[in-house]
PDB file of C-alpha atoms in Angstrom:
ATOM      1  CA  MET A   1       0.159  -0.207  -0.126  1.00 47.00           C
ATOM      2  CA  THR A   2       1.243   3.111  -0.922  1.00 49.00           C
ATOM      3  CA  THR A   3       1.906   6.460   1.357  1.00 50.00           C
ATOM      4  CA  HIS A   4       0.898  10.020   0.870  1.00 50.00           C
ATOM      5  CA  GLU A   5       4.292  10.495   0.679  1.00 49.00           C
ATOM      6  CA  ASP A   6       5.253   8.264  -2.485  1.00 48.00           C
ATOM      7  CA  ASP A   7       2.507  10.036  -4.398  1.00 47.00           C
ATOM      8  CA  VAL A   8       3.991  13.421  -3.803  1.00 46.00           C
ATOM      9  CA  ILE A   9       5.716  14.396  -7.429  1.00 53.00           C
ATOM     10  CA  GLU A  10       9.078  16.176  -6.346  1.00 59.00           C
ATOM     11  CA  GLU A  11       9.531  19.277  -7.631  1.00 68.00           C
ATOM     12  CA  ALA A  12      11.572  19.478 -11.082  1.00 72.00           C
ATOM     13  CA  PRO A  13      14.866  22.227 -10.207  1.00 77.00           C
ATOM     14  CA  PRO A  14      14.970  25.731 -12.037  1.00 78.00           C
ATOM     15  CA  SER A  15      16.436  26.127 -15.257  1.00 80.00           C
ATOM     16  CA  TRP A  16      19.237  27.682 -14.320  1.00 80.00           C
ATOM     17  CA  VAL A  17      20.352  25.037 -12.037  1.00 84.00           C
ATOM     18  CA  LEU A  18      19.888  21.919 -14.610  1.00 81.00           C
ATOM     19  CA  ARG A  19      22.534  24.127 -16.766  1.00 85.00           C
ATOM     20  CA  THR A  20      25.159  23.814 -13.954  1.00 88.00           C
ATOM     21  CA  PRO A  21      28.518  22.440 -15.679  1.00 90.00           C
ATOM     22  CA  THR A  22      28.843  18.824 -14.491  1.00 90.00           C
ATOM     23  CA  ARG A  23      31.675  17.755 -17.064  1.00 90.00           C
ATOM     24  CA  ARG A  24      35.171  19.747 -17.385  1.00 89.00           C
ATOM     25  CA  ARG A  25      34.552  20.387 -21.034  1.00 90.00           C
ATOM     26  CA  GLU A  26      31.211  22.160 -20.049  1.00 88.00           C
ATOM     27  CA  VAL A  27      32.701  24.588 -18.473  1.00 90.00           C
ATOM     28  CA  TRP A  28      34.812  26.314 -21.694  1.00 92.00           C
ATOM     29  CA  PRO A  29      32.649  26.950 -24.381  1.00 91.00           C
ATOM     30  CA  LEU A  30      30.679  29.909 -23.084  1.00 91.00           C
ATOM     31  CA  PRO A  31      33.798  31.653 -21.960  1.00 93.00           C
ATOM     32  CA  ALA A  32      35.745  30.510 -24.951  1.00 93.00           C
ATOM     33  CA  LEU A  33      32.628  32.265 -27.089  1.00 91.00           C
ATOM     34  CA  ALA A  34      33.095  35.447 -25.320  1.00 91.00           C
ATOM     35  CA  ALA A  35      36.578  35.731 -25.770  1.00 93.00           C
ATOM     36  CA  ALA A  36      36.654  35.123 -29.010  1.00 93.00           C
ATOM     37  CA  LEU A  37      33.616  38.253 -29.271  1.00 89.00           C
ATOM     38  CA  ALA A  38      36.093  40.354 -27.070  1.00 91.00           C
ATOM     39  CA  VAL A  39      38.836  40.333 -29.832  1.00 92.00           C
ATOM     40  CA  VAL A  40      37.044  40.496 -32.735  1.00 88.00           C
ATOM     41  CA  LEU A  41      35.464  43.490 -31.151  1.00 86.00           C
ATOM     42  CA  VAL A  42      38.709  44.818 -30.597  1.00 87.00           C
ATOM     43  CA  VAL A  43      41.185  43.295 -33.574  1.00 87.00           C
ATOM     44  CA  ILE A  44      38.647  44.263 -36.629  1.00 81.00           C
ATOM     45  CA  PRO A  45      38.293  48.266 -36.008  1.00 78.00           C
ATOM     46  CA  VAL A  46      42.334  48.155 -34.962  1.00 77.00           C
ATOM     47  CA  TRP A  47      42.180  46.513 -38.623  1.00 80.00           C
ATOM     48  CA  LEU A  48      40.043  48.616 -40.257  1.00 72.00           C
ATOM     49  CA  GLY A  49      41.634  52.050 -38.539  1.00 71.00           C
ATOM     50  CA  GLY A  50      40.278  54.996 -37.810  1.00 74.00           C
ATOM     51  CA  PRO A  51      40.429  57.116 -34.502  1.00 79.00           C
ATOM     52  CA  VAL A  52      36.803  56.216 -33.309  1.00 75.00           C
ATOM     53  CA  SER A  53      36.227  52.413 -34.467  1.00 79.00           C
ATOM     54  CA  ILE A  54      39.520  51.830 -32.351  1.00 83.00           C
ATOM     55  CA  VAL A  55      38.400  53.807 -29.194  1.00 86.00           C
ATOM     56  CA  VAL A  56      34.586  51.793 -30.038  1.00 84.00           C
ATOM     57  CA  GLY A  57      36.506  48.499 -30.030  1.00 86.00           C
ATOM     58  CA  VAL A  58      38.778  49.277 -27.175  1.00 88.00           C
ATOM     59  CA  LEU A  59      35.700  50.212 -25.066  1.00 89.00           C
ATOM     60  CA  SER A  60      33.565  47.167 -26.548  1.00 88.00           C
ATOM     61  CA  GLY A  61      36.377  44.480 -26.072  1.00 90.00           C
ATOM     62  CA  VAL A  62      37.867  45.129 -22.610  1.00 93.00           C
ATOM     63  CA  PRO A  63      34.645  44.533 -20.626  1.00 93.00           C
ATOM     64  CA  VAL A  64      33.803  41.560 -22.958  1.00 93.00           C
ATOM     65  CA  GLY A  65      36.888  39.812 -22.101  1.00 93.00           C
ATOM     66  CA  VAL A  66      36.357  40.834 -18.537  1.00 95.00           C
ATOM     67  CA  GLY A  67      33.122  39.052 -18.422  1.00 94.00           C
ATOM     68  CA  ALA A  68      34.717  36.188 -20.375  1.00 95.00           C
ATOM     69  CA  VAL A  69      36.925  35.498 -17.486  1.00 96.00           C
ATOM     70  CA  MET A  70      34.428  36.194 -15.066  1.00 96.00           C
ATOM     71  CA  LEU A  71      32.401  33.788 -16.751  1.00 95.00           C
ATOM     72  CA  ALA A  72      35.096  30.689 -16.866  1.00 95.00           C
ATOM     73  CA  VAL A  73      35.731  31.353 -12.804  1.00 96.00           C
ATOM     74  CA  ALA A  74      31.999  30.938 -12.212  1.00 95.00           C
ATOM     75  CA  GLY A  75      31.339  28.180 -14.361  1.00 94.00           C
ATOM     76  CA  ARG A  76      34.805  26.484 -12.650  1.00 94.00           C
ATOM     77  CA  THR A  77      33.561  26.937  -9.243  1.00 95.00           C
ATOM     78  CA  ALA A  78      30.113  25.997 -10.011  1.00 93.00           C
ATOM     79  CA  TYR A  79      31.692  22.356 -11.710  1.00 93.00           C
ATOM     80  CA  ARG A  80      33.486  21.911  -8.536  1.00 93.00           C
ATOM     81  CA  GLU A  81      31.046  22.663  -6.059  1.00 90.00           C
ATOM     82  CA  GLN A  82      28.087  21.509  -7.648  1.00 89.00           C
ATOM     83  CA  SER A  83      25.832  23.723  -5.289  1.00 91.00           C
ATOM     84  CA  ARG A  84      22.794  25.613  -5.572  1.00 91.00           C
ATOM     85  CA  ALA A  85      25.040  29.146  -4.717  1.00 93.00           C
ATOM     86  CA  ALA A  86      27.284  27.994  -7.299  1.00 93.00           C
ATOM     87  CA  SER A  87      25.242  27.776  -9.530  1.00 92.00           C
ATOM     88  CA  TRP A  88      23.233  31.115  -9.055  1.00 93.00           C
ATOM     89  CA  ARG A  89      26.549  33.009  -9.105  1.00 94.00           C
ATOM     90  CA  PHE A  90      27.151  30.960 -12.661  1.00 94.00           C
ATOM     91  CA  HIS A  91      23.742  31.957 -13.783  1.00 92.00           C
ATOM     92  CA  VAL A  92      23.778  35.351 -12.795  1.00 93.00           C
ATOM     93  CA  VAL A  93      27.705  35.862 -14.431  1.00 94.00           C
ATOM     94  CA  GLY A  94      25.939  34.395 -17.437  1.00 92.00           C
ATOM     95  CA  THR A  95      22.811  36.410 -17.447  1.00 90.00           C
ATOM     96  CA  VAL A  96      24.756  40.061 -17.037  1.00 92.00           C
ATOM     97  CA  LEU A  97      27.234  38.875 -19.890  1.00 92.00           C
ATOM     98  CA  GLY A  98      24.286  37.888 -22.173  1.00 88.00           C
ATOM     99  CA  PHE A  99      22.593  41.251 -22.515  1.00 89.00           C
ATOM    100  CA  GLY A 100      26.063  43.302 -21.376  1.00 90.00           C
ATOM    101  CA  ALA A 101      27.200  41.552 -24.828  1.00 89.00           C
ATOM    102  CA  ALA A 102      24.436  42.019 -26.750  1.00 87.00           C
ATOM    103  CA  THR A 103      23.830  45.579 -25.993  1.00 89.00           C
ATOM    104  CA  ILE A 104      27.381  46.380 -26.402  1.00 89.00           C
ATOM    105  CA  LEU A 105      27.463  45.097 -29.647  1.00 87.00           C
ATOM    106  CA  ALA A 106      24.106  46.752 -30.672  1.00 87.00           C
ATOM    107  CA  LEU A 107      25.825  49.881 -29.372  1.00 89.00           C
ATOM    108  CA  ALA A 108      28.941  49.745 -30.822  1.00 86.00           C
ATOM    109  CA  GLY A 109      27.384  48.721 -34.610  1.00 84.00           C
ATOM    110  CA  LEU A 110      25.280  52.290 -33.995  1.00 87.00           C
ATOM    111  CA  VAL A 111      28.048  54.386 -33.181  1.00 85.00           C
ATOM    112  CA  ARG A 112      30.009  53.059 -36.172  1.00 81.00           C
ATOM    113  CA  GLY A 113      27.171  53.322 -38.334  1.00 78.00           C
ATOM    114  CA  HIS A 114      27.641  49.425 -39.465  1.00 73.00           C
ATOM    115  CA  PHE A 115      24.294  48.154 -39.822  1.00 63.00           C
ATOM    116  CA  ILE A 116      25.521  44.340 -39.499  1.00 61.00           C
ATOM    117  CA  GLY A 117      26.498  45.344 -35.620  1.00 61.00           C
ATOM    118  CA  VAL A 118      23.190  46.839 -34.668  1.00 62.00           C
ATOM    119  CA  GLY A 119      21.490  43.717 -36.417  1.00 60.00           C
ATOM    120  CA  SER A 120      23.636  41.440 -34.930  1.00 60.00           C
ATOM    121  CA  GLY A 121      22.962  42.970 -31.521  1.00 63.00           C
ATOM    122  CA  GLY A 122      20.051  42.439 -32.024  1.00 62.00           C
ATOM    123  CA  VAL A 123      19.420  39.360 -33.025  1.00 58.00           C
ATOM    124  CA  PHE A 124      21.632  38.212 -30.133  1.00 61.00           C
ATOM    125  CA  MET A 125      19.482  39.823 -27.262  1.00 61.00           C
ATOM    126  CA  ALA A 126      15.669  38.657 -28.882  1.00 60.00           C
ATOM    127  CA  TRP A 127      17.554  35.328 -28.952  1.00 57.00           C
ATOM    128  CA  GLN A 128      18.627  35.456 -25.279  1.00 59.00           C
ATOM    129  CA  VAL A 129      14.881  36.874 -24.511  1.00 61.00           C
ATOM    130  CA  PHE A 130      13.141  33.618 -26.267  1.00 55.00           C
ATOM    131  CA  GLN A 131      15.545  31.486 -25.126  1.00 56.00           C
ATOM    132  CA  PHE A 132      14.213  32.180 -21.332  1.00 51.00           C
ATOM    133  CA  ALA A 133      12.507  29.256 -19.292  1.00 52.00           C
ATOM    134  CA  ARG A 134       9.091  29.487 -18.684  1.00 58.00           C
ATOM    135  CA  SER A 135       9.744  30.356 -14.913  1.00 68.00           C
ATOM    136  CA  VAL A 136      12.394  33.142 -15.475  1.00 76.00           C
ATOM    137  CA  PRO A 137      13.909  34.698 -12.878  1.00 84.00           C
ATOM    138  CA  ARG A 138      13.603  38.266 -11.584  1.00 87.00           C
ATOM    139  CA  LEU A 139      17.354  38.727 -11.929  1.00 90.00           C
ATOM    140  CA  ASP A 140      16.767  37.774 -15.817  1.00 88.00           C
ATOM    141  CA  ARG A 141      13.960  40.334 -16.327  1.00 88.00           C
ATOM    142  CA  LEU A 142      15.749  43.080 -14.714  1.00 91.00           C
ATOM    143  CA  VAL A 143      19.094  42.464 -16.300  1.00 91.00           C
ATOM    144  CA  ALA A 144      17.253  42.534 -19.703  1.00 88.00           C
ATOM    145  CA  ALA A 145      15.216  45.669 -18.740  1.00 90.00           C
ATOM    146  CA  VAL A 146      18.260  47.610 -17.123  1.00 92.00           C
ATOM    147  CA  CYS A 147      20.310  46.701 -20.709  1.00 91.00           C
ATOM    148  CA  ALA A 148      16.969  47.776 -23.123  1.00 89.00           C
ATOM    149  CA  THR A 149      16.949  50.941 -21.026  1.00 92.00           C
ATOM    150  CA  ALA A 150      21.137  51.229 -21.526  1.00 93.00           C
ATOM    151  CA  LEU A 151      20.488  50.434 -25.766  1.00 91.00           C
ATOM    152  CA  ALA A 152      17.290  52.803 -25.617  1.00 91.00           C
ATOM    153  CA  ALA A 153      19.348  55.497 -24.235  1.00 94.00           C
ATOM    154  CA  GLY A 154      22.688  55.541 -26.151  1.00 92.00           C
ATOM    155  CA  ALA A 155      20.548  55.308 -29.679  1.00 91.00           C
ATOM    156  CA  VAL A 156      18.005  58.208 -28.774  1.00 93.00           C
ATOM    157  CA  THR A 157      21.994  59.984 -27.980  1.00 93.00           C
ATOM    158  CA  LEU A 158      23.122  59.092 -31.151  1.00 91.00           C
ATOM    159  CA  ALA A 159      20.029  59.684 -33.138  1.00 91.00           C
ATOM    160  CA  VAL A 160      20.523  63.725 -31.115  1.00 92.00           C
ATOM    161  CA  LEU A 161      24.020  63.901 -32.180  1.00 90.00           C
ATOM    162  CA  GLY A 162      23.458  63.029 -35.686  1.00 87.00           C
ATOM    163  CA  VAL A 163      21.004  65.807 -35.923  1.00 87.00           C
ATOM    164  CA  VAL A 164      22.993  68.577 -34.486  1.00 88.00           C
ATOM    165  CA  LEU A 165      26.554  67.641 -35.154  1.00 85.00           C
ATOM    166  CA  PRO A 166      27.302  68.819 -38.554  1.00 82.00           C
ATOM    167  CA  ASP A 167      30.532  67.244 -39.164  1.00 83.00           C
ATOM    168  CA  VAL A 168      29.804  63.735 -38.168  1.00 81.00           C
ATOM    169  CA  PRO A 169      30.039  61.581 -41.993  1.00 83.00           C
ATOM    170  CA  GLU A 170      26.521  61.537 -43.915  1.00 84.00           C
ATOM    171  CA  ALA A 171      26.816  57.682 -43.759  1.00 82.00           C
ATOM    172  CA  ARG A 172      26.925  57.606 -40.225  1.00 84.00           C
ATOM    173  CA  GLN A 173      24.295  60.659 -40.130  1.00 85.00           C
ATOM    174  CA  ALA A 174      22.058  58.341 -41.696  1.00 87.00           C
ATOM    175  CA  VAL A 175      22.367  54.802 -39.040  1.00 86.00           C
ATOM    176  CA  TRP A 176      21.997  57.283 -36.343  1.00 86.00           C
ATOM    177  CA  ILE A 177      18.951  58.860 -36.899  1.00 87.00           C
ATOM    178  CA  GLY A 178      17.485  56.399 -39.135  1.00 85.00           C
ATOM    179  CA  PRO A 179      17.850  52.775 -37.912  1.00 85.00           C
ATOM    180  CA  GLY A 180      19.496  54.277 -34.326  1.00 87.00           C
ATOM    181  CA  THR A 181      15.858  55.761 -33.350  1.00 88.00           C
ATOM    182  CA  LEU A 182      14.217  52.643 -35.036  1.00 88.00           C
ATOM    183  CA  VAL A 183      16.339  50.694 -32.164  1.00 87.00           C
ATOM    184  CA  ALA A 184      15.555  52.983 -29.806  1.00 89.00           C
ATOM    185  CA  VAL A 185      11.725  52.791 -29.815  1.00 90.00           C
ATOM    186  CA  LEU A 186      12.292  48.808 -29.988  1.00 88.00           C
ATOM    187  CA  ALA A 187      14.515  48.755 -26.886  1.00 88.00           C
ATOM    188  CA  ALA A 188      12.473  51.259 -25.082  1.00 91.00           C
ATOM    189  CA  VAL A 189       9.692  48.827 -25.911  1.00 89.00           C
ATOM    190  CA  VAL A 190      11.425  45.536 -24.403  1.00 87.00           C
ATOM    191  CA  ALA A 191      12.942  47.750 -21.517  1.00 90.00           C
ATOM    192  CA  VAL A 192       8.720  48.605 -20.548  1.00 91.00           C
ATOM    193  CA  VAL A 193       7.822  45.077 -20.665  1.00 87.00           C
ATOM    194  CA  GLN A 194      10.251  43.296 -18.997  1.00 88.00           C
ATOM    195  CA  PHE A 195      10.389  45.793 -16.040  1.00 91.00           C
ATOM    196  CA  ARG A 196       6.622  45.098 -15.862  1.00 90.00           C
ATOM    197  CA  ALA A 197       7.257  41.265 -16.137  1.00 86.00           C
ATOM    198  CA  ALA A 198       9.856  41.973 -13.289  1.00 86.00           C
ATOM    199  CA  ARG A 199       7.246  42.704 -10.598  1.00 89.00           C
ATOM    200  CA  THR A 200       5.550  39.515 -10.728  1.00 87.00           C
ATOM    201  CA  ALA A 201       8.505  36.853 -11.402  1.00 79.00           C
ATOM    202  CA  PRO A 202       9.805  34.683  -8.755  1.00 79.00           C
ATOM    203  CA  LEU A 203      12.967  35.435  -7.274  1.00 80.00           C
ATOM    204  CA  GLU A 204      14.647  32.165  -8.330  1.00 74.00           C
TER     205      GLU A 204
END
């Protein structure tokens, strides 16, 4: 005869717990990908030349590179400890790095006046949003909202500069005013939606 306890189904752990590395080789792919992105963000602008591109490339690549190192450390710690606290730290670093890199990529593309950079950043951010589990932690929503707000603010600033600065090259000015305005509107909508969703999202 079964008891009541036998009929109780144990609640499944959150998705961020299930993403904890359980094998050594699972620790390195994401940090390596982030490190490669950091190198690309620096090397390509330097190769293309131009003071604006070089400055933007360095300012973009350095934080992504730092994030890659932090993700590797957090992933290795989570793999070794296999604890809920370590898994949460790994999730937090990964979430901030993911949305932060997407925002940096989009803003860097806008500043340089490249459609590819803007599109890649937008697609990556959308991919991050739609890869969420059914139960999304409040932190994830807030990080998404803050990054979208930063993207909207940056895009608006560039659009205004494109209007008021006469010395901006025409090609770059066109990207700042046209696609920049569109990016600002879309990012603002994402920010509002994510801030509202964060109010009712679970803590973990």
